């Protein structure tokens, strides 16, 4: 759980459970995305979302 918190804070709170799962797997941890999500919820971590990030580009 400390590693999840460290990765979350290192990325300015922008990474959710899918991305944190990938980072942990790269470090050699064997853990599911669902478990990461449960731990994040228990820790009160929620990724930030910007509605501007998903807007289509204007011509």
mmCIF file of N, CA and C in Angstrom:
data_model
loop_
_atom_site.group_PDB
_atom_site.id
_atom_site.type_symbol
_atom_site.label_atom_id
_atom_site.label_comp_id
_atom_site.label_asym_id
_atom_site.label_seq_id
_atom_site.Cartn_x
_atom_site.Cartn_y
_atom_site.Cartn_z
ATOM 1 N N UNK A 1 0.827 -1.200 0.000
ATOM 2 C CA UNK A 1 0.000 0.000 0.000
ATOM 3 C C UNK A 1 0.867 1.258 0.000
ATOM 4 N N UNK A 2 2.021 1.177 0.629
ATOM 5 C CA UNK A 2 2.904 2.348 0.621
ATOM 6 C C UNK A 2 3.437 2.621 -0.779
ATOM 7 N N UNK A 3 3.690 1.564 -1.542
ATOM 8 C CA UNK A 3 4.187 1.737 -2.910
ATOM 9 C C UNK A 3 3.103 2.337 -3.806
ATOM 10 N N UNK A 4 1.849 1.932 -3.593
ATOM 11 C CA UNK A 4 0.736 2.493 -4.363
ATOM 12 C C UNK A 4 0.643 3.991 -4.096
ATOM 13 N N UNK A 5 0.705 4.370 -2.841
ATOM 14 C CA UNK A 5 0.636 5.785 -2.467
ATOM 15 C C UNK A 5 1.804 6.561 -3.067
ATOM 16 N N UNK A 6 3.002 5.979 -3.021
ATOM 17 C CA UNK A 6 4.183 6.658 -3.564
ATOM 18 C C UNK A 6 4.048 6.881 -5.065
ATOM 19 N N UNK A 7 3.594 5.873 -5.793
ATOM 20 C CA UNK A 7 3.411 6.022 -7.243
ATOM 21 C C UNK A 7 2.323 7.038 -7.563
ATOM 22 N N UNK A 8 1.247 7.006 -6.799
ATOM 23 C CA UNK A 8 0.144 7.940 -7.003
ATOM 24 C C UNK A 8 0.622 9.377 -6.815
ATOM 25 N N UNK A 9 1.343 9.629 -5.733
ATOM 26 C CA UNK A 9 1.821 10.980 -5.446
ATOM 27 C C UNK A 9 2.921 11.415 -6.408
ATOM 28 N N UNK A 10 3.755 10.479 -6.843
ATOM 29 C CA UNK A 10 4.837 10.808 -7.771
ATOM 30 C C UNK A 10 4.296 11.254 -9.127
ATOM 31 N N UNK A 11 3.081 10.861 -9.436
ATOM 32 C CA UNK A 11 2.477 11.226 -10.715
ATOM 33 C C UNK A 11 1.350 12.239 -10.540
ATOM 34 N N UNK A 12 1.460 13.063 -9.525
ATOM 35 C CA UNK A 12 0.540 14.169 -9.246
ATOM 36 C C UNK A 12 -0.918 13.732 -9.170
ATOM 37 N N UNK A 13 -1.166 12.513 -8.752
ATOM 38 C CA UNK A 13 -2.533 12.031 -8.575
ATOM 39 C C UNK A 13 -3.296 11.812 -9.868
ATOM 40 N N UNK A 14 -2.584 11.669 -10.969
ATOM 41 C CA UNK A 14 -3.246 11.524 -12.256
ATOM 42 C C UNK A 14 -3.434 10.072 -12.677
ATOM 43 N N UNK A 15 -2.740 9.142 -12.032
ATOM 44 C CA UNK A 15 -2.824 7.743 -12.435
ATOM 45 C C UNK A 15 -3.867 7.005 -11.625
ATOM 46 N N UNK A 16 -4.695 6.242 -12.313
ATOM 47 C CA UNK A 16 -5.685 5.397 -11.665
ATOM 48 C C UNK A 16 -5.146 3.987 -11.505
ATOM 49 N N UNK A 17 -6.014 3.075 -11.123
ATOM 50 C CA UNK A 17 -5.587 1.705 -10.857
ATOM 51 C C UNK A 17 -4.995 0.987 -12.073
ATOM 52 N N UNK A 18 -5.493 1.190 -13.302
ATOM 53 C CA UNK A 18 -4.873 0.491 -14.431
ATOM 54 C C UNK A 18 -3.405 0.864 -14.631
ATOM 55 N N UNK A 19 -3.110 2.147 -14.576
ATOM 56 C CA UNK A 19 -1.734 2.599 -14.804
ATOM 57 C C UNK A 19 -0.826 2.216 -13.637
ATOM 58 N N UNK A 20 -1.303 2.336 -12.415
ATOM 59 C CA UNK A 20 -0.497 1.964 -11.257
ATOM 60 C C UNK A 20 -0.218 0.461 -11.274
ATOM 61 N N UNK A 21 -1.204 -0.334 -11.720
ATOM 62 C CA UNK A 21 -0.994 -1.775 -11.843
ATOM 63 C C UNK A 21 0.141 -2.060 -12.819
ATOM 64 N N UNK A 22 0.154 -1.377 -13.956
ATOM 65 C CA UNK A 22 1.231 -1.576 -14.929
ATOM 66 C C UNK A 22 2.591 -1.210 -14.351
ATOM 67 N N UNK A 23 2.656 -0.110 -13.628
ATOM 68 C CA UNK A 23 3.925 0.313 -13.029
ATOM 69 C C UNK A 23 4.416 -0.705 -11.998
ATOM 70 N N UNK A 24 3.505 -1.210 -11.178
ATOM 71 C CA UNK A 24 3.894 -2.195 -10.169
ATOM 72 C C UNK A 24 4.338 -3.504 -10.815
ATOM 73 N N UNK A 25 3.685 -3.904 -11.888
ATOM 74 C CA UNK A 25 4.081 -5.128 -12.596
ATOM 75 C C UNK A 25 5.457 -4.965 -13.221
ATOM 76 N N UNK A 26 5.773 -3.768 -13.703
ATOM 77 C CA UNK A 26 7.108 -3.498 -14.240
ATOM 78 C C UNK A 26 8.168 -3.617 -13.152
ATOM 79 N N UNK A 27 7.788 -3.321 -11.911
ATOM 80 C CA UNK A 27 8.710 -3.428 -10.782
ATOM 81 C C UNK A 27 8.803 -4.857 -10.250
ATOM 82 N N UNK A 28 7.961 -5.753 -10.782
ATOM 83 C CA UNK A 28 8.054 -7.148 -10.375
ATOM 84 C C UNK A 28 6.966 -7.619 -9.434
ATOM 85 N N UNK A 29 6.041 -6.751 -9.069
ATOM 86 C CA UNK A 29 4.936 -7.154 -8.201
ATOM 87 C C UNK A 29 3.898 -7.921 -9.013
ATOM 88 N N UNK A 30 3.273 -8.910 -8.390
ATOM 89 C CA UNK A 30 2.196 -9.657 -9.021
ATOM 90 C C UNK A 30 0.925 -9.290 -8.272
ATOM 91 N N UNK A 31 0.103 -8.450 -8.909
ATOM 92 C CA UNK A 31 -1.104 -7.947 -8.261
ATOM 93 C C UNK A 31 -2.120 -7.576 -9.339
ATOM 94 N N UNK A 32 -3.382 -7.729 -9.022
ATOM 95 C CA UNK A 32 -4.424 -7.444 -10.016
ATOM 96 C C UNK A 32 -4.867 -5.984 -9.951
ATOM 97 N N UNK A 33 -5.434 -5.536 -11.050
ATOM 98 C CA UNK A 33 -5.948 -4.167 -11.130
ATOM 99 C C UNK A 33 -7.076 -3.952 -10.122
ATOM 100 N N UNK A 34 -7.888 -4.974 -9.941
ATOM 101 C CA UNK A 34 -9.001 -4.881 -8.993
ATOM 102 C C UNK A 34 -8.487 -4.685 -7.559
ATOM 103 N N UNK A 35 -7.434 -5.396 -7.204
ATOM 104 C CA UNK A 35 -6.855 -5.258 -5.868
ATOM 105 C C UNK A 35 -6.285 -3.860 -5.673
ATOM 106 N N UNK A 36 -5.607 -3.352 -6.694
ATOM 107 C CA UNK A 36 -5.068 -1.986 -6.626
ATOM 108 C C UNK A 36 -6.206 -0.997 -6.424
ATOM 109 N N UNK A 37 -7.311 -1.191 -7.150
ATOM 110 C CA UNK A 37 -8.471 -0.313 -7.010
ATOM 111 C C UNK A 37 -9.038 -0.338 -5.602
ATOM 112 N N UNK A 38 -9.113 -1.526 -5.018
ATOM 113 C CA UNK A 38 -9.624 -1.650 -3.644
ATOM 114 C C UNK A 38 -8.705 -0.938 -2.657
ATOM 115 N N UNK A 39 -7.383 -1.128 -2.838
ATOM 116 C CA UNK A 39 -6.434 -0.458 -1.949
ATOM 117 C C UNK A 39 -6.518 1.055 -2.104
ATOM 118 N N UNK A 40 -6.641 1.526 -3.337
ATOM 119 C CA UNK A 40 -6.739 2.971 -3.567
ATOM 120 C C UNK A 40 -7.996 3.542 -2.919
ATOM 121 N N UNK A 41 -9.092 2.819 -3.008
ATOM 122 C CA UNK A 41 -10.330 3.282 -2.388
ATOM 123 C C UNK A 41 -10.172 3.338 -0.870
ATOM 124 N N UNK A 42 -9.535 2.311 -0.304
ATOM 125 C CA UNK A 42 -9.310 2.261 1.141
ATOM 126 C C UNK A 42 -8.402 3.405 1.596
ATOM 127 N N UNK A 43 -7.431 3.757 0.767
ATOM 128 C CA UNK A 43 -6.505 4.840 1.088
ATOM 129 C C UNK A 43 -7.083 6.222 0.769
ATOM 130 N N UNK A 44 -8.218 6.258 0.088
ATOM 131 C CA UNK A 44 -8.833 7.533 -0.278
ATOM 132 C C UNK A 44 -8.164 8.194 -1.461
ATOM 133 N N UNK A 45 -7.526 7.399 -2.325
ATOM 134 C CA UNK A 45 -6.843 7.932 -3.500
ATOM 135 C C UNK A 45 -7.765 7.832 -4.704
ATOM 136 N N UNK A 46 -7.894 8.935 -5.410
ATOM 137 C CA UNK A 46 -8.725 8.943 -6.611
ATOM 138 C C UNK A 46 -8.028 9.795 -7.652
ATOM 139 N N UNK A 47 -7.893 9.261 -8.831
ATOM 140 C CA UNK A 47 -7.166 9.981 -9.868
ATOM 141 C C UNK A 47 -7.925 11.238 -10.277
ATOM 142 N N UNK A 48 -7.165 12.254 -10.646
ATOM 143 C CA UNK A 48 -7.788 13.503 -11.081
ATOM 144 C C UNK A 48 -8.207 13.361 -12.535
ATOM 145 N N UNK A 49 -9.217 14.073 -12.900
ATOM 146 C CA UNK A 49 -9.766 13.995 -14.255
ATOM 147 C C UNK A 49 -9.978 15.397 -14.768
ATOM 148 N N UNK A 50 -9.523 15.641 -15.962
ATOM 149 C CA UNK A 50 -9.724 16.935 -16.575
ATOM 150 C C UNK A 50 -10.628 16.780 -17.787
ATOM 151 N N UNK A 51 -11.803 17.397 -17.789
ATOM 152 C CA UNK A 51 -12.681 17.277 -18.954
ATOM 153 C C UNK A 51 -12.051 17.842 -20.220
ATOM 154 N N UNK A 52 -11.079 18.723 -20.094
ATOM 155 C CA UNK A 52 -10.419 19.290 -21.263
ATOM 156 C C UNK A 52 -9.516 18.275 -21.945
ATOM 157 N N UNK A 53 -9.053 17.288 -21.219
ATOM 158 C CA UNK A 53 -8.133 16.304 -21.773
ATOM 159 C C UNK A 53 -8.810 15.408 -22.800
ATOM 160 N N UNK A 54 -10.088 15.182 -22.703
ATOM 161 C CA UNK A 54 -10.778 14.269 -23.590
ATOM 162 C C UNK A 54 -11.617 14.978 -24.656
ATOM 163 N N UNK A 55 -11.447 16.263 -24.775
ATOM 164 C CA UNK A 55 -12.181 17.007 -25.795
ATOM 165 C C UNK A 55 -11.522 16.815 -27.155
ATOM 166 N N UNK A 56 -12.318 16.686 -28.210
ATOM 167 C CA UNK A 56 -11.721 16.594 -29.550
ATOM 168 C C UNK A 56 -11.052 17.922 -29.928
ATOM 169 N N UNK A 57 -10.007 17.828 -30.698
ATOM 170 C CA UNK A 57 -9.292 19.037 -31.126
ATOM 171 C C UNK A 57 -10.161 19.844 -32.077
ATOM 172 N N UNK A 58 -10.116 21.139 -31.912
ATOM 173 C CA UNK A 58 -10.896 22.030 -32.788
ATOM 174 C C UNK A 58 -10.036 22.435 -33.977
ATOM 175 N N UNK A 59 -10.668 22.518 -35.132
ATOM 176 C CA UNK A 59 -9.939 22.896 -36.357
ATOM 177 C C UNK A 59 -9.879 24.388 -36.507
#
